[in-house]
Amino acid sequence: MLSVLTQLQFFPRKLEVKALAIITCDHMLRSTVLEAKRGSLFQACFVSKNVHTVATREEMYSNMLQGYAKDSNLFGGRAIHARLIIGSIPLTLFLQNHLLNMYVKIGDLPSGLKMFDEMPQRNVVSWSAVMAGCVQNDYASEALSLFNRMHHEGLTKPNEFTFVSALQACSLTENVTLAYQIYSLVVRSGLVSNIFLLNAFLTALVRHGKLAEALQVFETSPGKDIVSWNTMIGGYLQFSCEKIPEFWCCMNRKGMKPDNFTFASVLTGLAALSYLQMGTQVHAHLVKSGYGDDICVGNSLADMYIKNRKLAEGFRAFDEMPNKDVCSWSQMAAGCLHCGEPRKALAVTAQMKKMGVNPNKFTLATALNACATLASLEEGKQIHCLRIKLETDIDVCVDNALLDMYAKCGCMYGVWSLFRSMDSRSVISWTTMIMACAQNGQSREALQIFDEMIRESSVVPNHITFICVLYACSQGGFVDEGWKYFSSMTKDYGIFPGEDHYACMVNILGRAGLIKEAKELILRMPFQPGVLVWQTLLSACQVHGDVETGKLAAQHAIRQDQKDSSTYLLLSNMFAEFSNWDGVVILRELMEMTDIKKVPGSSWIEIEKI
């Protein structure tokens, strides 16, 4: 109503603002009176103008604003703002700063910035509050702009809180140079001994990968707390895990007591390094410290044992955790899969559901990978049903795992139905679909899927996509198509063929009996052919009876890897097919002398879910 009257020039703009404040305030006051009838303290302190307590009314308003900021009560905060606009008491700089702090802490940054710009006077608290609000609400660049504005105006000298917000903003942007400049101002301001500023500067350096510079600042600083040490450990965890053991030992020698963040970070780093010996030592230190009940620490400890393939110890650490979240369960299921126990992974998932913990996308993806490994279609379908129930919390990664599960179970109907129903498809989706068709006797359809991806989507194929396409060509015997796709890799997509691509091409040519062409392709490779390429040629020679080329391929393969039993077996089988029993005996004796053992094959059947 007011805005319409103003547009028609029946209501001056200044009067509109004043009237709007009064109307808004009256509306809010009526609401707060209703709240008071339900026991609200707000009305008792707010409505009466004659209330006199030990604290002044200014202090009363500031305390209420602090409470609203803590409770994220924007409605109450705006009610006080409206009351102050209509002149209940003078709107001092003290109250303006509290209003500003209330807006930015609640997350109403536009209102906070508007109020800041309209303030006739500002002090260091004003600048610090609005900068902290920008950082808190992910507007780091705006915080740095405010700091530059404050510095250039030169009317207000920054304090430690201003510098902390500015350094935090530097850690959230790409501007590491500004972090150095700000810290130089810290030094000139005589605040170099402030531990909060040191930690903020270390964080800025670490997040930009400046570990050497961060270590130099860390070592030359006279005072360091646990946050300083944790910041450095977090940097090593992200960029240089191999230095964590040394840093952990140094921390213990200095007598610094680790906290839960320290233990979680160190154990995660040792898990990445597969450093079991030190991991068990940290575990012993953890037991003495009393941080074992922390969920993050427990998850990191279990993960350390799992990454070292100590599944029993990992389960022991998991079982001793008093509290477990979905990450704990998902990690254990993934650990079972990592250690070659897909059946246990499914058991963990089932137990998780019994305990009333809702699975997330990582849980489902792990369970589906376990089903794919076991070729367990029925259990895979049950996970699919669970995926449908959790529709809003699922992304394309779970659907990709579903595609892979159906493909490895040989259920192409499920593969096609799922693929066509997917709202969005990543390059992994298309690649999985191509490989599914290639592995299940639909080589031509695999090439059609690739052509559809190029023609109808914006997805760009990667090197794995071309491996699957070339594999489909080898399965279908499509020599010309294989050459076409192999050539287009570099010409159309700038992807230089690797050993796997050359092995696929050798397989395509070898299956077609083009042994000579396959050999010439290997000799033209821009890098030294690996064992896989020569073994692929040897396999083709065995099928088509080219003994001489087969011997050459076997020589090259054995020269590169004398312990791989596959080369000896392929050559032995080729000799046996041509009744060269002396050659077979020589190869068998050579394998015994060099202690080369054939990897036994395995298969399984499921009887009553066992």
XYZ file of C-alpha atoms in Angstrom:
610
model
C 0.000 0.000 0.000
C 2.757 2.419 0.982
C 4.818 1.645 -2.102
C 1.786 2.262 -4.364
C 1.063 5.622 -2.740
C 4.683 6.616 -3.121
C 4.672 5.762 -6.829
C 1.565 7.948 -7.277
C 3.438 10.771 -5.452
C 0.743 10.965 -2.744
C 3.242 9.842 -0.128
C 6.740 11.328 0.144
C 9.529 8.756 0.269
C 10.878 9.836 3.663
C 7.427 9.628 5.204
C 7.003 6.208 3.666
C 10.077 4.880 5.445
C 9.023 6.413 8.750
C 5.453 5.192 8.445
C 6.570 1.752 7.372
C 8.774 1.526 10.445
C 5.875 2.534 12.689
C 3.427 0.135 11.053
C 5.966 -2.694 11.135
C 6.799 -1.961 14.751
C 3.131 -1.884 15.758
C 2.521 -5.164 13.979
C 5.512 -6.757 15.692
C 4.505 -5.378 19.070
C 1.023 -6.858 18.714
C 2.631 -10.201 17.917
C 4.944 -9.984 20.886
C 2.058 -9.138 23.228
C 0.434 -12.384 22.130
C 3.681 -14.150 22.819
C 3.814 -12.546 26.253
C 0.483 -14.109 27.150
C 2.149 -17.448 26.524
C 4.971 -16.528 28.905
C 7.369 -14.676 26.627
C 9.965 -12.584 28.402
C 10.223 -10.319 25.368
C 7.018 -8.336 26.086
C 7.848 -7.912 29.715
C 11.070 -6.124 28.785
C 9.849 -4.429 25.636
C 6.342 -2.983 25.901
C 6.574 -0.763 28.913
C 8.560 2.453 28.484
C 8.708 2.984 32.202
C 10.504 -0.184 33.182
C 13.600 0.666 35.212
C 16.084 -2.034 36.148
C 19.710 -2.031 37.179
C 20.700 -2.102 33.523
C 19.858 0.843 31.325
C 17.409 0.497 28.471
C 20.331 0.607 26.068
C 21.907 -2.346 27.829
C 18.549 -4.119 27.865
C 18.209 -3.776 24.080
C 21.797 -4.897 23.511
C 21.268 -7.994 25.664
C 18.089 -8.842 23.790
C 19.838 -8.431 20.440
C 22.602 -10.751 21.590
C 19.997 -13.321 22.590
C 18.196 -13.073 19.253
C 21.493 -13.448 17.392
C 22.242 -16.582 19.409
C 18.742 -18.023 18.817
C 18.618 -16.912 15.122
C 15.416 -14.996 15.897
C 15.328 -12.530 12.998
C 11.721 -11.500 13.715
C 12.546 -10.371 17.247
C 15.682 -8.581 16.104
C 13.797 -6.650 13.456
C 11.150 -5.698 16.001
C 13.806 -4.055 18.149
C 15.284 -2.380 15.076
C 11.861 -0.951 14.200
C 11.407 0.251 17.787
C 14.752 2.037 17.661
C 13.940 3.666 14.299
C 10.825 5.377 15.686
C 12.934 6.930 18.426
C 12.304 4.903 21.545
C 15.849 5.772 22.642
C 18.778 7.290 20.720
C 20.236 4.886 18.176
C 23.809 5.038 19.400
C 26.827 3.482 17.729
C 26.799 0.878 20.496
C 23.284 -0.258 19.553
C 23.978 -0.007 15.827
C 26.870 -2.421 16.242
C 24.640 -4.840 18.122
C 22.017 -4.611 15.373
C 24.677 -5.164 12.737
C 26.048 -8.145 14.627
C 22.535 -9.586 14.985
C 21.827 -9.404 11.240
C 25.092 -10.946 10.072
C 25.097 -13.716 12.676
C 21.561 -14.755 11.812
C 22.562 -14.806 8.133
C 20.651 -11.786 6.828
C 23.778 -10.340 5.233
C 21.974 -7.955 2.824
C 20.296 -6.204 5.765
C 23.582 -6.115 7.623
C 25.472 -4.597 4.688
C 22.687 -2.067 4.114
C 22.792 -1.005 7.736
C 26.590 -0.809 7.677
C 26.544 1.488 4.619
C 23.936 3.743 6.246
C 25.799 4.128 9.551
C 26.960 7.760 9.990
C 29.829 6.598 12.168
C 31.742 3.328 12.328
C 34.348 2.023 14.713
C 36.553 -1.066 14.624
C 33.703 -3.167 16.050
C 31.496 -2.203 13.088
C 34.131 -3.183 10.524
C 35.036 -6.401 12.340
C 31.393 -7.472 12.709
C 30.474 -6.980 9.055
C 33.673 -8.677 7.852
C 33.069 -11.663 10.130
C 29.509 -11.854 8.800
C 30.746 -11.929 5.209
C 33.163 -14.761 6.006
C 30.492 -16.650 7.941
C 28.064 -16.414 5.006
C 30.623 -17.469 2.334
C 31.256 -13.993 0.953
C 35.007 -13.988 1.477
C 35.750 -11.665 -1.443
C 33.373 -9.047 -0.011
C 35.133 -9.329 3.359
C 38.489 -8.609 1.694
C 36.985 -5.671 -0.190
C 35.755 -4.246 3.108
C 39.193 -4.710 4.654
C 40.825 -2.871 1.727
C 38.234 -0.114 2.030
C 38.906 0.207 5.749
C 42.658 0.285 5.193
C 42.501 2.920 2.433
C 40.118 5.164 4.376
C 42.584 5.115 7.264
C 40.017 6.325 9.796
C 39.890 3.121 11.836
C 42.792 0.993 12.985
C 42.126 -2.776 12.689
C 42.394 -4.941 15.778
C 42.997 -8.677 16.210
C 39.379 -9.551 15.392
C 39.530 -7.592 12.134
C 42.763 -9.315 11.143
C 41.388 -12.771 11.965
C 38.378 -12.234 9.675
C 40.615 -10.893 6.894
C 42.993 -13.881 7.128
C 40.051 -16.298 7.207
C 38.742 -14.641 4.042
C 42.160 -15.109 2.401
C 42.025 -18.836 3.173
C 38.672 -19.069 1.369
C 39.800 -17.257 -1.800
C 42.636 -17.656 -4.288
C 44.428 -14.544 -3.041
C 47.345 -15.914 -1.009
C 49.441 -12.808 -1.736
C 46.969 -10.695 0.224
C 47.396 -13.064 3.184
C 51.118 -12.216 3.291
C 50.320 -8.503 3.088
C 47.750 -8.703 5.876
C 50.114 -10.644 8.127
C 52.791 -8.010 7.550
C 50.288 -5.482 8.909
C 49.770 -7.812 11.881
C 53.507 -7.749 12.563
C 53.662 -3.961 12.244
C 50.685 -3.639 14.588
C 52.556 -5.521 17.310
C 50.128 -8.471 17.294
C 52.573 -11.130 16.097
C 52.319 -12.992 19.420
C 48.532 -13.371 19.106
C 47.911 -17.109 18.761
C 44.577 -16.646 16.931
C 46.234 -14.577 14.219
C 49.046 -17.119 13.884
C 46.553 -19.940 13.407
C 44.496 -17.944 10.905
C 47.642 -17.183 8.875
C 48.763 -20.827 9.000
C 45.316 -21.904 7.790
C 45.501 -19.475 4.865
C 48.934 -20.790 3.844
C 47.958 -24.450 4.221
C 44.758 -24.121 2.208
C 46.786 -22.666 -0.652
C 49.281 -25.529 -0.502
C 52.116 -23.380 0.868
C 53.317 -26.056 3.294
C 56.979 -25.023 3.285
C 56.092 -21.412 4.091
C 53.589 -22.544 6.733
C 56.215 -24.762 8.369
C 58.684 -21.863 8.437
C 56.125 -19.596 10.145
C 55.162 -22.431 12.505
C 58.743 -23.164 13.568
C 59.694 -19.510 14.089
C 56.622 -18.674 16.160
C 57.350 -18.578 19.916
C 53.886 -19.643 21.050
C 51.903 -22.502 19.533
C 48.779 -24.270 20.740
C 47.084 -27.495 19.691
C 45.219 -25.653 16.918
C 48.560 -24.658 15.389
C 49.765 -28.268 15.377
C 46.430 -29.515 14.025
C 46.547 -26.967 11.218
C 49.933 -28.270 10.094
C 48.815 -31.898 10.395
C 45.708 -31.074 8.322
C 47.949 -29.553 5.656
C 50.177 -32.619 5.536
C 47.097 -34.827 5.381
C 45.908 -32.954 2.308
C 49.166 -32.457 0.447
C 51.975 -34.569 1.936
C 50.857 -37.581 4.003
C 54.360 -39.069 4.188
C 55.441 -36.324 6.620
C 52.715 -37.037 9.169
C 54.634 -39.753 11.103
C 57.637 -37.463 11.625
C 55.434 -34.545 12.638
C 53.481 -36.728 15.048
C 56.715 -37.839 16.748
C 57.918 -34.229 16.925
C 54.633 -33.209 18.548
C 55.054 -35.880 21.225
C 58.650 -34.876 21.897
C 57.538 -31.271 22.435
C 55.041 -32.445 25.045
C 51.967 -31.184 23.179
C 48.888 -33.219 24.095
C 46.810 -34.272 21.069
C 43.054 -33.791 20.913
C 40.353 -35.618 18.994
C 41.092 -33.706 15.775
C 44.784 -34.645 16.058
C 44.040 -38.345 16.469
C 41.513 -38.388 13.623
C 43.891 -36.611 11.223
C 46.973 -38.664 12.131
C 45.121 -41.987 11.881
C 43.653 -40.973 8.510
C 47.131 -40.106 7.250
C 48.599 -43.386 8.512
C 45.728 -45.235 6.828
C 46.633 -43.581 3.511
C 50.266 -44.639 4.050
C 49.308 -48.176 5.163
C 51.637 -47.596 8.137
C 50.302 -50.249 10.516
C 53.152 -50.194 13.027
C 52.798 -46.520 13.875
C 49.018 -46.841 13.613
C 48.994 -49.326 16.490
C 51.238 -46.977 18.513
C 48.825 -44.100 17.951
C 46.005 -46.447 18.950
C 47.764 -47.122 22.269
C 48.215 -43.377 22.824
C 44.541 -42.887 21.998
C 43.443 -45.382 24.654
C 45.444 -43.480 27.305
C 44.120 -40.083 26.215
C 40.415 -40.903 26.534
C 39.334 -39.636 23.106
C 38.243 -43.088 21.923
C 34.532 -42.277 22.292
C 34.664 -39.600 19.570
C 32.919 -40.806 16.395
C 35.428 -39.227 14.000
C 38.345 -40.739 15.910
C 36.673 -44.154 15.976
C 35.988 -44.004 12.248
C 39.598 -43.043 11.527
C 40.918 -45.850 13.734
C 38.757 -48.485 12.038
C 39.734 -47.103 8.650
C 43.442 -47.343 9.524
C 43.123 -51.064 10.242
C 40.971 -51.660 7.162
C 43.403 -49.895 4.820
C 46.097 -52.211 6.196
C 43.805 -55.160 5.391
C 43.375 -55.991 9.089
C 39.642 -56.568 8.927
C 39.350 -58.317 12.297
C 41.063 -55.437 14.108
C 38.927 -52.992 12.166
C 35.759 -54.729 13.346
C 37.081 -54.720 16.902
C 37.602 -50.964 16.765
C 34.163 -50.575 15.182
C 32.434 -52.702 17.835
C 34.074 -50.702 20.650
C 32.643 -47.420 19.383
C 29.846 -46.326 21.748
C 28.188 -44.285 19.033
C 28.108 -44.987 15.311
C 26.773 -42.885 12.459
C 26.021 -43.757 8.844
C 29.650 -43.025 7.922
C 30.817 -45.661 10.433
C 28.633 -48.363 8.942
C 29.316 -47.382 5.326
C 33.051 -47.395 5.989
C 32.953 -50.904 7.446
C 30.928 -52.201 4.507
C 33.409 -50.629 2.088
C 36.269 -52.088 4.150
C 34.852 -55.586 3.816
C 34.629 -55.109 0.072
C 38.202 -53.748 -0.004
C 39.437 -56.845 1.828
C 37.682 -59.229 -0.575
C 34.701 -60.015 1.648
C 31.632 -58.889 -0.306
C 29.331 -61.200 1.657
C 30.402 -59.542 4.917
C 29.820 -56.140 3.322
C 26.190 -57.067 2.696
C 25.892 -58.428 6.248
C 27.128 -55.091 7.639
C 24.576 -53.240 5.520
C 21.787 -55.523 6.740
C 22.831 -55.046 10.386
C 22.907 -51.294 9.844
C 19.279 -51.314 8.730
C 18.315 -53.423 11.757
C 19.899 -50.822 14.026
C 17.657 -48.171 12.485
C 20.423 -46.251 10.687
C 19.272 -44.956 7.321
C 21.770 -45.683 4.531
C 23.120 -42.914 2.328
C 24.312 -42.995 -1.270
C 27.753 -44.312 -0.276
C 26.185 -47.209 1.608
C 24.023 -48.144 -1.361
C 26.912 -47.873 -3.816
C 29.032 -50.161 -1.629
C 26.225 -52.695 -1.247
C 25.602 -52.698 -4.998
C 29.312 -53.221 -5.695
C 29.219 -56.194 -3.329
C 26.206 -57.616 -5.187
C 28.024 -57.109 -8.496
C 31.098 -58.940 -7.180
C 28.918 -61.861 -6.037
C 26.699 -61.684 -9.131
C 23.825 -61.745 -6.634
C 20.889 -60.416 -8.639
C 18.177 -60.892 -5.994
C 20.041 -58.969 -3.316
C 20.860 -56.330 -5.908
C 17.167 -55.908 -6.628
C 16.496 -55.415 -2.910
C 19.076 -52.617 -2.823
C 17.390 -51.156 -5.916
C 14.095 -51.022 -4.014
C 15.838 -49.202 -1.159
C 17.290 -46.752 -3.669
C 13.764 -45.976 -4.914
C 12.604 -45.249 -1.345
C 15.488 -42.798 -0.830
C 14.822 -40.937 -4.078
C 15.672 -37.438 -2.860
C 19.002 -38.413 -1.284
C 20.428 -40.303 -4.254
C 22.597 -39.088 -7.109
C 23.940 -40.521 -10.348
C 26.707 -42.462 -8.567
C 24.199 -44.946 -7.126
C 22.526 -45.400 -10.509
C 25.933 -46.095 -12.056
C 26.542 -48.771 -9.419
C 23.098 -50.215 -10.225
C 23.977 -50.364 -13.922
C 27.194 -52.194 -13.120
C 25.407 -54.641 -10.818
C 22.764 -55.561 -13.398
C 25.439 -55.897 -16.094
C 27.659 -58.211 -14.036
C 24.617 -60.289 -13.133
C 23.798 -60.604 -16.853
C 20.401 -58.903 -16.489
C 20.401 -56.721 -19.593
C 16.690 -55.992 -19.253
C 17.420 -54.297 -15.935
C 20.378 -52.455 -17.476
C 18.366 -51.026 -20.369
C 15.348 -50.134 -18.201
C 17.475 -48.298 -15.662
C 19.603 -46.518 -18.248
C 16.608 -45.178 -20.159
C 14.936 -44.002 -16.934
C 17.934 -42.002 -15.666
C 17.290 -38.250 -15.548
C 20.958 -37.386 -15.841
C 23.887 -39.417 -17.108
C 27.567 -38.808 -16.474
C 30.441 -40.107 -18.571
C 30.608 -43.028 -16.117
C 26.951 -43.868 -16.885
C 27.579 -44.005 -20.631
C 30.848 -45.917 -20.211
C 29.228 -48.472 -17.906
C 26.406 -48.970 -20.384
C 28.855 -49.516 -23.257
C 30.816 -52.103 -21.276
C 27.596 -53.805 -20.124
C 26.543 -54.340 -23.724
C 30.023 -55.475 -24.765
C 30.240 -58.053 -21.965
C 26.776 -59.469 -22.570
C 26.843 -60.186 -26.322
C 25.471 -56.828 -27.521
C 28.573 -55.409 -29.188
C 26.687 -53.592 -31.938
C 24.389 -51.973 -29.372
C 27.465 -50.868 -27.428
C 28.707 -48.913 -30.447
C 25.250 -47.462 -30.956
C 25.241 -46.239 -27.350
C 28.602 -44.535 -27.937
C 27.326 -42.849 -31.084
C 24.214 -41.729 -29.180
C 26.378 -40.236 -26.438
C 28.360 -38.209 -28.990
C 25.299 -37.176 -30.970
C 22.683 -36.405 -28.323
C 24.502 -35.454 -25.122
C 27.111 -32.956 -24.029
C 29.170 -35.656 -22.326
C 32.733 -35.963 -23.619
C 34.226 -39.488 -23.668
C 37.397 -40.156 -21.683
C 40.165 -42.711 -22.113
C 38.179 -45.396 -20.234
C 35.206 -44.876 -22.548
C 37.414 -45.678 -25.532
C 38.762 -48.798 -23.836
C 35.175 -50.034 -23.529
C 34.379 -49.083 -27.136
C 37.466 -50.911 -28.436
C 36.626 -53.891 -26.242
C 33.157 -53.963 -27.822
C 34.815 -53.942 -31.263
C 37.019 -56.885 -30.274
C 34.032 -58.843 -28.939
C 32.045 -58.200 -32.092
C 34.918 -58.638 -34.534
C 34.541 -55.091 -35.899
C 38.000 -54.402 -37.318
C 37.130 -51.357 -39.428
C 35.140 -49.757 -36.633
C 38.002 -50.451 -34.245
C 40.460 -48.567 -36.466
C 37.973 -45.706 -36.813
C 37.492 -45.231 -33.068
C 41.184 -45.740 -32.357
C 42.100 -42.991 -34.818
C 39.410 -40.608 -33.574
C 40.806 -40.646 -30.040
C 43.683 -38.320 -30.893
C 42.155 -36.594 -33.902
C 38.761 -35.681 -32.419
C 39.269 -35.719 -28.645
C 42.961 -35.159 -28.029
C 43.287 -38.431 -26.098
C 46.580 -40.204 -26.755
C 46.199 -44.015 -26.708
C 47.706 -45.812 -23.742
C 48.784 -49.407 -23.324
C 45.220 -50.601 -22.684
C 44.028 -49.051 -25.969
C 46.867 -50.692 -27.911
C 46.131 -54.016 -26.197
C 42.499 -53.727 -27.332
C 43.586 -53.001 -30.918
C 45.987 -55.971 -30.861
C 43.096 -58.084 -29.582
C 40.817 -56.840 -32.386
C 43.409 -57.664 -35.047
C 44.435 -60.923 -33.389
C 40.864 -62.229 -33.150
C 40.473 -61.533 -36.871
C 43.652 -63.497 -37.630
C 45.608 -60.392 -38.626
C 48.687 -61.388 -36.652
C 51.119 -59.555 -38.905
C 49.182 -56.290 -38.628
C 48.970 -56.697 -34.845
C 52.738 -57.207 -34.621
C 53.414 -54.150 -36.807
C 51.110 -52.039 -34.634
C 53.068 -53.046 -31.531
C 56.383 -52.169 -33.178
C 55.005 -48.723 -34.116
C 53.909 -47.871 -30.569
C 55.289 -44.504 -29.407
C 56.370 -46.059 -26.085
C 57.721 -49.412 -24.997
C 55.019 -52.085 -25.133
C 54.152 -53.587 -21.769
C 53.489 -57.152 -20.713
C 49.754 -56.888 -21.439
C 50.283 -56.018 -25.106
C 52.696 -58.919 -25.700
C 50.460 -61.371 -23.821
C 47.507 -60.281 -25.978
C 49.541 -60.994 -29.122
C 50.671 -64.339 -27.677
C 47.059 -65.325 -27.017
C 46.143 -64.503 -30.622
C 49.107 -66.556 -31.875
C 47.914 -69.525 -29.820
C 44.431 -69.312 -31.362
C 45.706 -69.012 -34.949
C 48.774 -71.238 -34.669
C 51.497 -68.677 -35.360
C 54.196 -70.304 -33.257
C 57.130 -68.113 -34.298
C 55.375 -64.844 -33.576
C 54.071 -66.408 -30.370
C 57.616 -67.220 -29.248
C 58.687 -63.637 -29.976
C 55.785 -62.250 -27.987
C 56.536 -64.622 -25.086
C 60.207 -63.569 -25.023
C 59.291 -59.906 -24.763
C 56.684 -60.585 -22.059
C 59.005 -62.768 -19.928
C 61.829 -60.244 -20.290
C 59.604 -57.581 -18.716
C 57.997 -59.750 -15.999
C 59.583 -63.103 -15.216
C 57.134 -63.869 -12.399
C 53.878 -63.611 -14.363
C 52.580 -67.160 -14.789
C 50.138 -66.184 -17.561
C 52.899 -65.897 -20.192
C 54.316 -69.361 -19.398
C 50.878 -70.975 -19.486
C 49.906 -69.364 -22.797
C 53.168 -70.477 -24.415
C 52.890 -73.946 -22.874
C 49.339 -74.369 -24.185
C 50.446 -73.279 -27.651
C 53.266 -75.851 -27.614
C 50.826 -78.542 -26.455
C 48.403 -77.821 -29.286
C 51.218 -78.510 -31.782
C 52.464 -81.559 -29.824
C 55.711 -79.843 -28.839
C 55.892 -81.766 -25.581
C 59.583 -81.076 -25.076
C 58.795 -77.360 -25.011
C 55.978 -77.988 -22.527
C 58.301 -79.915 -20.213
C 60.992 -77.217 -20.412
C 58.477 -74.510 -19.489
C 57.064 -76.538 -16.574
C 60.559 -77.159 -15.211
C 61.433 -73.481 -15.608
C 58.345 -72.500 -13.629
C 59.290 -74.918 -10.837
C 62.897 -73.679 -10.728
C 61.854 -70.038 -10.486
C 58.989 -70.815 -8.061
C 56.327 -69.504 -10.438
C 52.929 -70.888 -9.494
C 49.767 -70.905 -11.534
C 47.030 -68.803 -9.983
C 44.160 -71.232 -9.333
C 40.798 -70.441 -10.829
C 37.693 -70.171 -8.677
C 33.939 -70.262 -9.018
C 31.010 -70.374 -6.648
C 27.380 -71.317 -6.379
C 24.788 -70.104 -3.901
C 22.788 -72.707 -1.986
C 20.113 -71.395 0.354
C 21.898 -68.026 0.558
C 25.146 -69.665 1.758
